[in-house]
Amino acid sequence: MIRKIVASVALSAFLIAGSARADVINGGFGTGDLFGWSSSGPVGVIDNALYNNFVGSSGNTGSGYFAVFGSGNLPAGASIWQSIATEVGGSYNLTFAYGPIGPYHQTQTLHVTAGDLDTYVTSAASINDLTTALVTYTFGFTALSATTTITFTD
């Protein structure tokens, strides 16, 4: 059973900064749900303790809650996205943490888009320890319009 997760890297929400600043609503999923995000497919939010009890894993992501893609080996293709106000031509940095959780030691891929950013992140092999599963990524992008949609797709 492999689950892809996305979580914030700190106690606060995702920070998008650069030549301009914009904040993602509920970037750390601290409301315990996808408030502020739109979604499609098998994706939800779970907290560390519940996840550990459910699958017998250990550790803590440090963020409390995290988004789960493809729980229970459901098919890939789930997405979450959020539109934020940006300045056309402004430079931004998108920072997030990502990693696969599961006992099968497989890699996973996450598609990330925002402005002119269109990239894929491939994880290390999955593990059952929430403390070390997440890797922090930062990508720069340029806003192409006054509204930029940040999308994560498994």
JSON list of C-alpha atoms in Angstrom, two decimals:
[
{"chain": "A", "resi": 1, "resn": "MET", "atom": "CA", "xyz": [0.00, 0.00, 0.00]},
{"chain": "A", "resi": 2, "resn": "ILE", "atom": "CA", "xyz": [1.67, 3.22, -1.13]},
{"chain": "A", "resi": 3, "resn": "ARG", "atom": "CA", "xyz": [0.36, 6.63, -0.28]},
{"chain": "A", "resi": 4, "resn": "LYS", "atom": "CA", "xyz": [1.70, 9.86, -1.69]},
{"chain": "A", "resi": 5, "resn": "ILE", "atom": "CA", "xyz": [1.66, 12.78, 0.67]},
{"chain": "A", "resi": 6, "resn": "VAL", "atom": "CA", "xyz": [2.13, 16.48, 0.44]},
{"chain": "A", "resi": 7, "resn": "ALA", "atom": "CA", "xyz": [2.59, 18.57, 3.57]},
{"chain": "A", "resi": 8, "resn": "SER", "atom": "CA", "xyz": [3.93, 21.91, 4.64]},
{"chain": "A", "resi": 9, "resn": "VAL", "atom": "CA", "xyz": [7.53, 22.15, 5.77]},
{"chain": "A", "resi": 10, "resn": "ALA", "atom": "CA", "xyz": [6.88, 24.24, 8.85]},
{"chain": "A", "resi": 11, "resn": "LEU", "atom": "CA", "xyz": [4.15, 24.96, 11.34]},
{"chain": "A", "resi": 12, "resn": "SER", "atom": "CA", "xyz": [2.86, 27.70, 9.05]},
{"chain": "A", "resi": 13, "resn": "ALA", "atom": "CA", "xyz": [1.28, 27.52, 5.62]},
{"chain": "A", "resi": 14, "resn": "PHE", "atom": "CA", "xyz": [3.21, 27.25, 2.37]},
{"chain": "A", "resi": 15, "resn": "LEU", "atom": "CA", "xyz": [5.12, 30.43, 1.73]},
{"chain": "A", "resi": 16, "resn": "ILE", "atom": "CA", "xyz": [5.36, 31.75, -1.76]},
{"chain": "A", "resi": 17, "resn": "ALA", "atom": "CA", "xyz": [7.80, 34.60, -1.97]},
{"chain": "A", "resi": 18, "resn": "GLY", "atom": "CA", "xyz": [10.25, 36.17, -4.35]},
{"chain": "A", "resi": 19, "resn": "SER", "atom": "CA", "xyz": [9.96, 39.56, -5.99]},
{"chain": "A", "resi": 20, "resn": "ALA", "atom": "CA", "xyz": [6.37, 39.47, -4.76]},
{"chain": "A", "resi": 21, "resn": "ARG", "atom": "CA", "xyz": [4.54, 37.60, -1.99]},
{"chain": "A", "resi": 22, "resn": "ALA", "atom": "CA", "xyz": [1.42, 35.44, -1.94]},
{"chain": "A", "resi": 23, "resn": "ASP", "atom": "CA", "xyz": [0.13, 33.05, 0.69]},
{"chain": "A", "resi": 24, "resn": "VAL", "atom": "CA", "xyz": [-1.55, 29.74, 0.12]},
{"chain": "A", "resi": 25, "resn": "ILE", "atom": "CA", "xyz": [-4.67, 29.22, 2.25]},
{"chain": "A", "resi": 26, "resn": "ASN", "atom": "CA", "xyz": [-4.38, 26.16, 4.52]},
{"chain": "A", "resi": 27, "resn": "GLY", "atom": "CA", "xyz": [-1.07, 25.16, 2.94]},
{"chain": "A", "resi": 28, "resn": "GLY", "atom": "CA", "xyz": [-0.22, 22.99, 5.94]},
{"chain": "A", "resi": 29, "resn": "PHE", "atom": "CA", "xyz": [-3.71, 21.41, 5.95]},
{"chain": "A", "resi": 30, "resn": "GLY", "atom": "CA", "xyz": [-3.99, 22.56, 9.57]},
{"chain": "A", "resi": 31, "resn": "THR", "atom": "CA", "xyz": [-7.78, 22.69, 9.37]},
{"chain": "A", "resi": 32, "resn": "GLY", "atom": "CA", "xyz": [-7.73, 18.90, 9.07]},
{"chain": "A", "resi": 33, "resn": "ASP", "atom": "CA", "xyz": [-9.32, 19.01, 5.65]},
{"chain": "A", "resi": 34, "resn": "LEU", "atom": "CA", "xyz": [-8.84, 20.47, 2.17]},
{"chain": "A", "resi": 35, "resn": "PHE", "atom": "CA", "xyz": [-10.30, 23.87, 3.08]},
{"chain": "A", "resi": 36, "resn": "GLY", "atom": "CA", "xyz": [-8.99, 26.42, 0.55]},
{"chain": "A", "resi": 37, "resn": "TRP", "atom": "CA", "xyz": [-8.10, 23.69, -1.96]},
{"chain": "A", "resi": 38, "resn": "SER", "atom": "CA", "xyz": [-10.10, 22.17, -4.80]},
{"chain": "A", "resi": 39, "resn": "SER", "atom": "CA", "xyz": [-9.62, 18.47, -5.46]},
{"chain": "A", "resi": 40, "resn": "SER", "atom": "CA", "xyz": [-10.43, 15.58, -7.74]},
{"chain": "A", "resi": 41, "resn": "GLY", "atom": "CA", "xyz": [-9.88, 11.87, -7.37]},
{"chain": "A", "resi": 42, "resn": "PRO", "atom": "CA", "xyz": [-8.80, 9.93, -4.28]},
{"chain": "A", "resi": 43, "resn": "VAL", "atom": "CA", "xyz": [-7.17, 12.60, -2.11]},
{"chain": "A", "resi": 44, "resn": "GLY", "atom": "CA", "xyz": [-7.81, 13.62, 1.49]},
{"chain": "A", "resi": 45, "resn": "VAL", "atom": "CA", "xyz": [-6.19, 14.92, 4.65]},
{"chain": "A", "resi": 46, "resn": "ILE", "atom": "CA", "xyz": [-5.15, 12.88, 7.67]},
{"chain": "A", "resi": 47, "resn": "ASP", "atom": "CA", "xyz": [-3.17, 13.58, 10.83]},
{"chain": "A", "resi": 48, "resn": "ASN", "atom": "CA", "xyz": [0.02, 11.84, 11.97]},
{"chain": "A", "resi": 49, "resn": "ALA", "atom": "CA", "xyz": [-1.49, 9.88, 14.86]},
{"chain": "A", "resi": 50, "resn": "LEU", "atom": "CA", "xyz": [-4.45, 8.56, 12.90]},
{"chain": "A", "resi": 51, "resn": "TYR", "atom": "CA", "xyz": [-2.21, 7.58, 9.99]},
{"chain": "A", "resi": 52, "resn": "ASN", "atom": "CA", "xyz": [0.24, 5.77, 12.26]},
{"chain": "A", "resi": 53, "resn": "ASN", "atom": "CA", "xyz": [-2.60, 3.88, 13.97]},
{"chain": "A", "resi": 54, "resn": "PHE", "atom": "CA", "xyz": [-4.21, 3.00, 10.64]},
{"chain": "A", "resi": 55, "resn": "VAL", "atom": "CA", "xyz": [-1.17, 1.57, 8.83]},
{"chain": "A", "resi": 56, "resn": "GLY", "atom": "CA", "xyz": [1.26, 0.77, 11.63]},
{"chain": "A", "resi": 57, "resn": "SER", "atom": "CA", "xyz": [3.82, 3.36, 10.59]},
{"chain": "A", "resi": 58, "resn": "SER", "atom": "CA", "xyz": [5.75, 5.58, 12.96]},
{"chain": "A", "resi": 59, "resn": "GLY", "atom": "CA", "xyz": [7.02, 9.12, 13.33]},
{"chain": "A", "resi": 60, "resn": "ASN", "atom": "CA", "xyz": [5.65, 12.58, 12.74]},
{"chain": "A", "resi": 61, "resn": "THR", "atom": "CA", "xyz": [5.79, 14.82, 9.65]},
{"chain": "A", "resi": 62, "resn": "GLY", "atom": "CA", "xyz": [6.21, 17.87, 11.88]},
{"chain": "A", "resi": 63, "resn": "SER", "atom": "CA", "xyz": [3.16, 19.49, 10.33]},
{"chain": "A", "resi": 64, "resn": "GLY", "atom": "CA", "xyz": [0.38, 17.62, 12.11]},
{"chain": "A", "resi": 65, "resn": "TYR", "atom": "CA", "xyz": [-1.76, 17.07, 9.03]},
{"chain": "A", "resi": 66, "resn": "PHE", "atom": "CA", "xyz": [-0.89, 16.11, 5.47]},
{"chain": "A", "resi": 67, "resn": "ALA", "atom": "CA", "xyz": [-2.66, 15.43, 2.21]},
{"chain": "A", "resi": 68, "resn": "VAL", "atom": "CA", "xyz": [-2.84, 11.79, 1.11]},
{"chain": "A", "resi": 69, "resn": "PHE", "atom": "CA", "xyz": [-3.02, 10.80, -2.57]},
{"chain": "A", "resi": 70, "resn": "GLY", "atom": "CA", "xyz": [-3.99, 7.31, -3.73]},
{"chain": "A", "resi": 71, "resn": "SER", "atom": "CA", "xyz": [-4.70, 5.86, -0.29]},
{"chain": "A", "resi": 72, "resn": "GLY", "atom": "CA", "xyz": [-5.19, 2.12, -0.35]},
{"chain": "A", "resi": 73, "resn": "ASN", "atom": "CA", "xyz": [-3.49, 1.71, -3.73]},
{"chain": "A", "resi": 74, "resn": "LEU", "atom": "CA", "xyz": [-6.21, 3.63, -5.54]},
{"chain": "A", "resi": 75, "resn": "PRO", "atom": "CA", "xyz": [-5.30, 4.69, -9.08]},
{"chain": "A", "resi": 76, "resn": "ALA", "atom": "CA", "xyz": [-3.08, 7.71, -9.75]},
{"chain": "A", "resi": 77, "resn": "GLY", "atom": "CA", "xyz": [-4.48, 10.95, -11.13]},
{"chain": "A", "resi": 78, "resn": "ALA", "atom": "CA", "xyz": [-5.78, 12.66, -7.99]},
{"chain": "A", "resi": 79, "resn": "SER", "atom": "CA", "xyz": [-5.16, 16.42, -7.80]},
{"chain": "A", "resi": 80, "resn": "ILE", "atom": "CA", "xyz": [-5.38, 19.33, -5.42]},
{"chain": "A", "resi": 81, "resn": "TRP", "atom": "CA", "xyz": [-5.17, 22.93, -6.61]},
{"chain": "A", "resi": 82, "resn": "GLN", "atom": "CA", "xyz": [-5.55, 26.45, -5.37]},
{"chain": "A", "resi": 83, "resn": "SER", "atom": "CA", "xyz": [-5.60, 29.80, -7.18]},
{"chain": "A", "resi": 84, "resn": "ILE", "atom": "CA", "xyz": [-3.77, 32.71, -5.61]},
{"chain": "A", "resi": 85, "resn": "ALA", "atom": "CA", "xyz": [-3.44, 36.39, -6.51]},
{"chain": "A", "resi": 86, "resn": "THR", "atom": "CA", "xyz": [-0.08, 37.13, -8.14]},
{"chain": "A", "resi": 87, "resn": "GLU", "atom": "CA", "xyz": [1.60, 39.98, -9.99]},
{"chain": "A", "resi": 88, "resn": "VAL", "atom": "CA", "xyz": [2.06, 39.33, -13.71]},
{"chain": "A", "resi": 89, "resn": "GLY", "atom": "CA", "xyz": [5.77, 38.77, -14.29]},
{"chain": "A", "resi": 90, "resn": "GLY", "atom": "CA", "xyz": [6.46, 38.47, -10.54]},
{"chain": "A", "resi": 91, "resn": "SER", "atom": "CA", "xyz": [8.96, 35.87, -9.38]},
{"chain": "A", "resi": 92, "resn": "TYR", "atom": "CA", "xyz": [7.82, 33.43, -6.69]},
{"chain": "A", "resi": 93, "resn": "ASN", "atom": "CA", "xyz": [9.16, 30.42, -4.83]},
{"chain": "A", "resi": 94, "resn": "LEU", "atom": "CA", "xyz": [6.92, 27.47, -4.06]},
{"chain": "A", "resi": 95, "resn": "THR", "atom": "CA", "xyz": [8.12, 25.36, -1.12]},
{"chain": "A", "resi": 96, "resn": "PHE", "atom": "CA", "xyz": [6.52, 22.07, -0.13]},
{"chain": "A", "resi": 97, "resn": "ALA", "atom": "CA", "xyz": [7.41, 18.69, 1.32]},
{"chain": "A", "resi": 98, "resn": "TYR", "atom": "CA", "xyz": [6.62, 15.43, -0.44]},
{"chain": "A", "resi": 99, "resn": "GLY", "atom": "CA", "xyz": [7.27, 11.74, 0.01]},
{"chain": "A", "resi": 100, "resn": "PRO", "atom": "CA", "xyz": [5.73, 8.29, -0.33]},
{"chain": "A", "resi": 101, "resn": "ILE", "atom": "CA", "xyz": [4.62, 6.29, 2.68]},
{"chain": "A", "resi": 102, "resn": "GLY", "atom": "CA", "xyz": [4.24, 2.52, 2.47]},
{"chain": "A", "resi": 103, "resn": "PRO", "atom": "CA", "xyz": [6.01, -0.78, 2.98]},
{"chain": "A", "resi": 104, "resn": "TYR", "atom": "CA", "xyz": [6.74, -1.64, -0.65]},
{"chain": "A", "resi": 105, "resn": "HIS", "atom": "CA", "xyz": [9.88, 0.48, -1.19]},
{"chain": "A", "resi": 106, "resn": "GLN", "atom": "CA", "xyz": [8.70, 1.97, -4.48]},
{"chain": "A", "resi": 107, "resn": "THR", "atom": "CA", "xyz": [9.31, 5.44, -5.88]},
{"chain": "A", "resi": 108, "resn": "GLN", "atom": "CA", "xyz": [6.44, 7.81, -6.65]},
{"chain": "A", "resi": 109, "resn": "THR", "atom": "CA", "xyz": [6.05, 10.85, -8.88]},
{"chain": "A", "resi": 110, "resn": "LEU", "atom": "CA", "xyz": [4.21, 14.11, -8.22]},
{"chain": "A", "resi": 111, "resn": "HIS", "atom": "CA", "xyz": [3.39, 16.61, -11.01]},
{"chain": "A", "resi": 112, "resn": "VAL", "atom": "CA", "xyz": [3.65, 20.24, -9.86]},
{"chain": "A", "resi": 113, "resn": "THR", "atom": "CA", "xyz": [2.47, 23.28, -11.84]},
{"chain": "A", "resi": 114, "resn": "ALA", "atom": "CA", "xyz": [2.31, 27.01, -11.02]},
{"chain": "A", "resi": 115, "resn": "GLY", "atom": "CA", "xyz": [2.74, 29.90, -13.48]},
{"chain": "A", "resi": 116, "resn": "ASP", "atom": "CA", "xyz": [5.53, 28.90, -15.87]},
{"chain": "A", "resi": 117, "resn": "LEU", "atom": "CA", "xyz": [6.54, 25.98, -13.59]},
{"chain": "A", "resi": 118, "resn": "ASP", "atom": "CA", "xyz": [5.68, 22.53, -14.93]},
{"chain": "A", "resi": 119, "resn": "THR", "atom": "CA", "xyz": [7.81, 19.85, -13.29]},
{"chain": "A", "resi": 120, "resn": "TYR", "atom": "CA", "xyz": [7.76, 16.32, -11.92]},
{"chain": "A", "resi": 121, "resn": "VAL", "atom": "CA", "xyz": [9.23, 15.30, -8.57]},
{"chain": "A", "resi": 122, "resn": "THR", "atom": "CA", "xyz": [10.23, 11.66, -8.16]},
{"chain": "A", "resi": 123, "resn": "SER", "atom": "CA", "xyz": [10.61, 10.43, -4.60]},
{"chain": "A", "resi": 124, "resn": "ALA", "atom": "CA", "xyz": [13.02, 8.03, -3.02]},
{"chain": "A", "resi": 125, "resn": "ALA", "atom": "CA", "xyz": [11.66, 4.57, -2.18]},
{"chain": "A", "resi": 126, "resn": "SER", "atom": "CA", "xyz": [8.69, 4.56, 0.17]},
{"chain": "A", "resi": 127, "resn": "ILE", "atom": "CA", "xyz": [9.16, 3.94, 3.89]},
{"chain": "A", "resi": 128, "resn": "ASN", "atom": "CA", "xyz": [6.89, 3.61, 6.91]},
{"chain": "A", "resi": 129, "resn": "ASP", "atom": "CA", "xyz": [8.43, 6.43, 8.97]},
{"chain": "A", "resi": 130, "resn": "LEU", "atom": "CA", "xyz": [6.68, 9.80, 8.72]},
{"chain": "A", "resi": 131, "resn": "THR", "atom": "CA", "xyz": [9.65, 11.55, 10.36]},
{"chain": "A", "resi": 132, "resn": "THR", "atom": "CA", "xyz": [12.03, 10.90, 7.45]},
{"chain": "A", "resi": 133, "resn": "ALA", "atom": "CA", "xyz": [9.67, 10.26, 4.51]},
{"chain": "A", "resi": 134, "resn": "LEU", "atom": "CA", "xyz": [9.20, 13.88, 3.47]},
{"chain": "A", "resi": 135, "resn": "VAL", "atom": "CA", "xyz": [11.74, 15.80, 1.41]},
{"chain": "A", "resi": 136, "resn": "THR", "atom": "CA", "xyz": [11.47, 19.58, 1.09]},
{"chain": "A", "resi": 137, "resn": "TYR", "atom": "CA", "xyz": [11.42, 21.04, -2.42]},
{"chain": "A", "resi": 138, "resn": "THR", "atom": "CA", "xyz": [11.56, 24.66, -3.56]},
{"chain": "A", "resi": 139, "resn": "PHE", "atom": "CA", "xyz": [10.86, 25.71, -7.13]},
{"chain": "A", "resi": 140, "resn": "GLY", "atom": "CA", "xyz": [10.83, 29.19, -8.61]},
{"chain": "A", "resi": 141, "resn": "PHE", "atom": "CA", "xyz": [8.17, 30.31, -11.06]},
{"chain": "A", "resi": 142, "resn": "THR", "atom": "CA", "xyz": [7.05, 33.44, -12.84]},
{"chain": "A", "resi": 143, "resn": "ALA", "atom": "CA", "xyz": [3.41, 34.46, -12.66]},
{"chain": "A", "resi": 144, "resn": "LEU", "atom": "CA", "xyz": [1.84, 34.56, -16.11]},
{"chain": "A", "resi": 145, "resn": "SER", "atom": "CA", "xyz": [-1.37, 36.28, -14.99]},
{"chain": "A", "resi": 146, "resn": "ALA", "atom": "CA", "xyz": [-2.93, 38.06, -12.04]},
{"chain": "A", "resi": 147, "resn": "THR", "atom": "CA", "xyz": [-4.17, 34.69, -10.78]},
{"chain": "A", "resi": 148, "resn": "THR", "atom": "CA", "xyz": [-1.88, 31.66, -10.56]},
{"chain": "A", "resi": 149, "resn": "THR", "atom": "CA", "xyz": [-3.14, 28.15, -9.92]},
{"chain": "A", "resi": 150, "resn": "ILE", "atom": "CA", "xyz": [-0.86, 25.84, -7.95]},
{"chain": "A", "resi": 151, "resn": "THR", "atom": "CA", "xyz": [-1.57, 22.19, -8.76]},
{"chain": "A", "resi": 152, "resn": "PHE", "atom": "CA", "xyz": [-0.26, 18.93, -7.31]},
{"chain": "A", "resi": 153, "resn": "THR", "atom": "CA", "xyz": [-1.20, 15.74, -9.19]},
{"chain": "A", "resi": 154, "resn": "ASP", "atom": "CA", "xyz": [-0.16, 12.19, -8.44]}
]
